Amino acid sequence: MEADLLRRRRMLATLDRVLTDGLPQAEVRLGREDARPVATTQDAGTISEISVVTSGCVARLTAALAAAGVQPYRPLVGLFPLDIAEQATVTVAAQVEQEVPGTTRGILSGGLFAVATYVGPYDQVSLTAHALLAWTGEHGHTTRGELREVYVCDPRQTAPDQLVTHVMIKIEESE
């Protein structure tokens, strides 16, 4: 019951933000990313559980990195499917060069990305994600892969309204 109440409060906070500020107008830029080796953790949940699932993946990944004495080269990256059905698989990745016990080794693909920066609490980042996807459609881009959230700030040291997240989607390059 408490989890449902918390979810409803987050939803009301998001609606209040939209009613107060309107739909966000994300400034979008195009940027190129190189492919890079990563250690990942993954889990699945319903749409209402995405934030809890993501937090769990982050906790497991950071614990595995700490236990192995490994520092990631860049901020953590959350990967989310574009089409969320009843269940969505969430992956959290950290750029590392070596194997990390308790994680899965992978490659974070490179390419051309549409990127928007969001500042605020993680539970409202979806507004910028929607604005980014709208921008890609309005500009005739075809999206590829999953939505990425690059967590620039450490939430243990940054106030929720000051968290910086780069929201990214890979786009198909024209010939």
Coordinates of N, CA and C in Angstrom, one line a residue, residues 82-143:
L82 N 12.4 1.3 -25.8 CA 11.5 2.4 -26.3 C 10.0 1.9 -26.2
D83 N 9.8 0.7 -26.5 CA 8.4 0.2 -26.4 C 8.2 -0.6 -25.1
I84 N 7.6 0.0 -24.1 CA 7.4 -0.6 -22.8 C 6.1 -1.3 -22.8
A85 N 6.1 -2.6 -22.7 CA 4.9 -3.4 -22.6 C 4.6 -3.6 -21.1
E86 N 3.9 -4.7 -20.8 CA 3.6 -5.0 -19.3 C 4.9 -5.1 -18.5
Q87 N 5.9 -5.7 -19.1 CA 7.2 -5.8 -18.4 C 8.3 -5.1 -19.2
A88 N 9.2 -4.4 -18.6 CA 10.3 -3.7 -19.2 C 11.6 -4.2 -18.6
T89 N 12.6 -4.5 -19.4 CA 13.9 -4.8 -18.9 C 14.8 -3.6 -18.9
V90 N 15.4 -3.4 -17.7 CA 16.2 -2.2 -17.5 C 17.6 -2.7 -17.3
T91 N 18.6 -2.0 -18.0 CA 20.0 -2.4 -17.8 C 20.7 -1.1 -17.3
V92 N 21.7 -1.3 -16.4 CA 22.5 -0.2 -16.0 C 24.0 -0.6 -16.3
A93 N 24.7 0.3 -16.9 CA 26.1 0.0 -17.4 C 27.1 0.9 -16.8
A94 N 28.3 0.4 -16.7 CA 29.5 1.2 -16.2 C 30.6 0.9 -17.2
Q95 N 31.3 1.9 -17.7 CA 32.4 1.7 -18.6 C 33.6 1.2 -17.8
V96 N 34.0 0.0 -18.1 CA 35.2 -0.6 -17.4 C 36.0 -1.4 -18.5
E97 N 37.2 -1.6 -18.2 CA 38.0 -2.4 -19.2 C 38.1 -3.9 -18.8
Q98 N 37.9 -4.2 -17.5 CA 38.1 -5.6 -17.1 C 36.7 -6.2 -16.7
E99 N 36.8 -7.6 -16.5 CA 35.7 -8.3 -16.0 C 35.4 -7.9 -14.5
V100 N 34.1 -7.8 -14.2 CA 33.7 -7.5 -12.8 C 32.8 -8.6 -12.3
P101 N 33.2 -9.4 -11.3 CA 32.4 -10.4 -10.8 C 31.0 -9.9 -10.4
G102 N 29.9 -10.6 -10.7 CA 28.6 -10.2 -10.4 C 27.9 -9.4 -11.4
T103 N 28.6 -9.1 -12.5 CA 28.1 -8.3 -13.6 C 28.2 -9.1 -14.9
T104 N 27.5 -8.6 -15.9 CA 27.7 -9.1 -17.3 C 28.5 -8.2 -18.1
R105 N 29.4 -8.7 -18.9 CA 30.3 -8.0 -19.8 C 29.5 -7.7 -21.0
G106 N 29.7 -6.4 -21.6 CA 29.0 -6.1 -22.8 C 29.7 -4.9 -23.5
I107 N 29.1 -4.5 -24.6 CA 29.6 -3.3 -25.4 C 28.4 -2.4 -25.5
L108 N 28.6 -1.1 -25.1 CA 27.7 -0.1 -25.2 C 27.9 0.5 -26.6
S109 N 26.9 0.4 -27.5 CA 27.1 0.7 -28.9 C 27.4 2.2 -29.1
G110 N 28.1 2.5 -30.1 CA 28.4 3.9 -30.5 C 27.5 4.3 -31.7
G111 N 27.7 5.6 -32.1 CA 26.9 6.1 -33.2 C 26.5 7.5 -33.0
L112 N 25.6 7.9 -33.8 CA 25.0 9.3 -33.7 C 23.8 9.3 -32.8
F113 N 23.8 10.2 -31.9 CA 22.7 10.3 -30.9 C 22.1 11.7 -30.8
A114 N 20.8 11.7 -30.6 CA 20.1 12.9 -30.3 C 20.1 13.0 -28.7
V115 N 20.5 14.1 -28.2 CA 20.8 14.3 -26.8 C 20.1 15.5 -26.2
A116 N 19.4 15.3 -25.1 CA 18.8 16.4 -24.3 C 19.3 16.3 -22.9
T117 N 19.5 17.4 -22.2 CA 19.9 17.4 -20.8 C 18.7 17.8 -19.9
Y118 N 18.5 17.0 -18.9 CA 17.4 17.2 -18.0 C 18.0 17.5 -16.6
V119 N 17.5 18.5 -15.9 CA 17.9 18.8 -14.5 C 16.7 18.6 -13.6
G120 N 16.8 17.8 -12.6 CA 15.7 17.6 -11.7 C 15.6 16.1 -11.2
P121 N 14.6 15.8 -10.4 CA 14.5 14.4 -9.9 C 14.3 13.4 -10.9
Y122 N 14.9 12.2 -10.7 CA 14.9 11.1 -11.6 C 13.5 10.7 -12.0
D123 N 12.5 10.8 -11.1 CA 11.2 10.3 -11.4 C 10.4 11.2 -12.4
Q124 N 11.0 12.3 -12.8 CA 10.4 13.2 -13.8 C 11.2 13.3 -15.1
V125 N 12.2 12.5 -15.2 CA 13.1 12.5 -16.4 C 12.3 12.0 -17.7
S126 N 11.2 11.3 -17.4 CA 10.4 10.8 -18.6 C 9.8 11.9 -19.4
L127 N 9.6 13.1 -18.8 CA 9.1 14.2 -19.6 C 10.1 14.7 -20.6
T128 N 11.4 14.7 -20.3 CA 12.4 15.0 -21.3 C 12.6 13.9 -22.3
A129 N 12.4 12.7 -21.9 CA 12.5 11.6 -22.8 C 11.4 11.7 -23.9
H130 N 10.2 12.0 -23.4 CA 9.1 12.2 -24.4 C 9.4 13.4 -25.3
A131 N 9.9 14.5 -24.8 CA 10.3 15.6 -25.6 C 11.4 15.3 -26.6
L132 N 12.3 14.5 -26.2 CA 13.4 14.0 -27.1 C 12.9 13.1 -28.2
L133 N 12.0 12.2 -27.9 CA 11.4 11.3 -28.9 C 10.5 12.1 -29.9
A134 N 9.8 13.1 -29.4 CA 9.0 14.0 -30.2 C 9.9 14.8 -31.2
W135 N 11.0 15.3 -30.7 CA 12.0 16.0 -31.5 C 12.5 15.1 -32.6
T136 N 12.9 13.9 -32.3 CA 13.4 13.0 -33.4 C 12.4 12.7 -34.5
G137 N 11.1 12.6 -34.0 CA 10.1 12.4 -35.0 C 9.8 13.6 -35.9
E138 N 9.8 14.8 -35.2 CA 9.6 16.0 -35.9 C 10.7 16.3 -36.9
H139 N 11.9 15.9 -36.7 CA 13.0 16.1 -37.5 C 13.3 15.0 -38.5
G140 N 12.4 14.0 -38.6 CA 12.5 12.9 -39.5 C 13.6 11.9 -39.2
H141 N 14.0 11.8 -38.0 CA 15.0 10.8 -37.7 C 14.4 9.5 -37.3
T142 N 15.0 8.4 -37.6 CA 14.6 7.0 -37.2 C 15.5 6.6 -36.0
T143 N 14.8 6.2 -35.0 CA 15.6 5.9 -33.8 C 16.0 4.4 -33.8

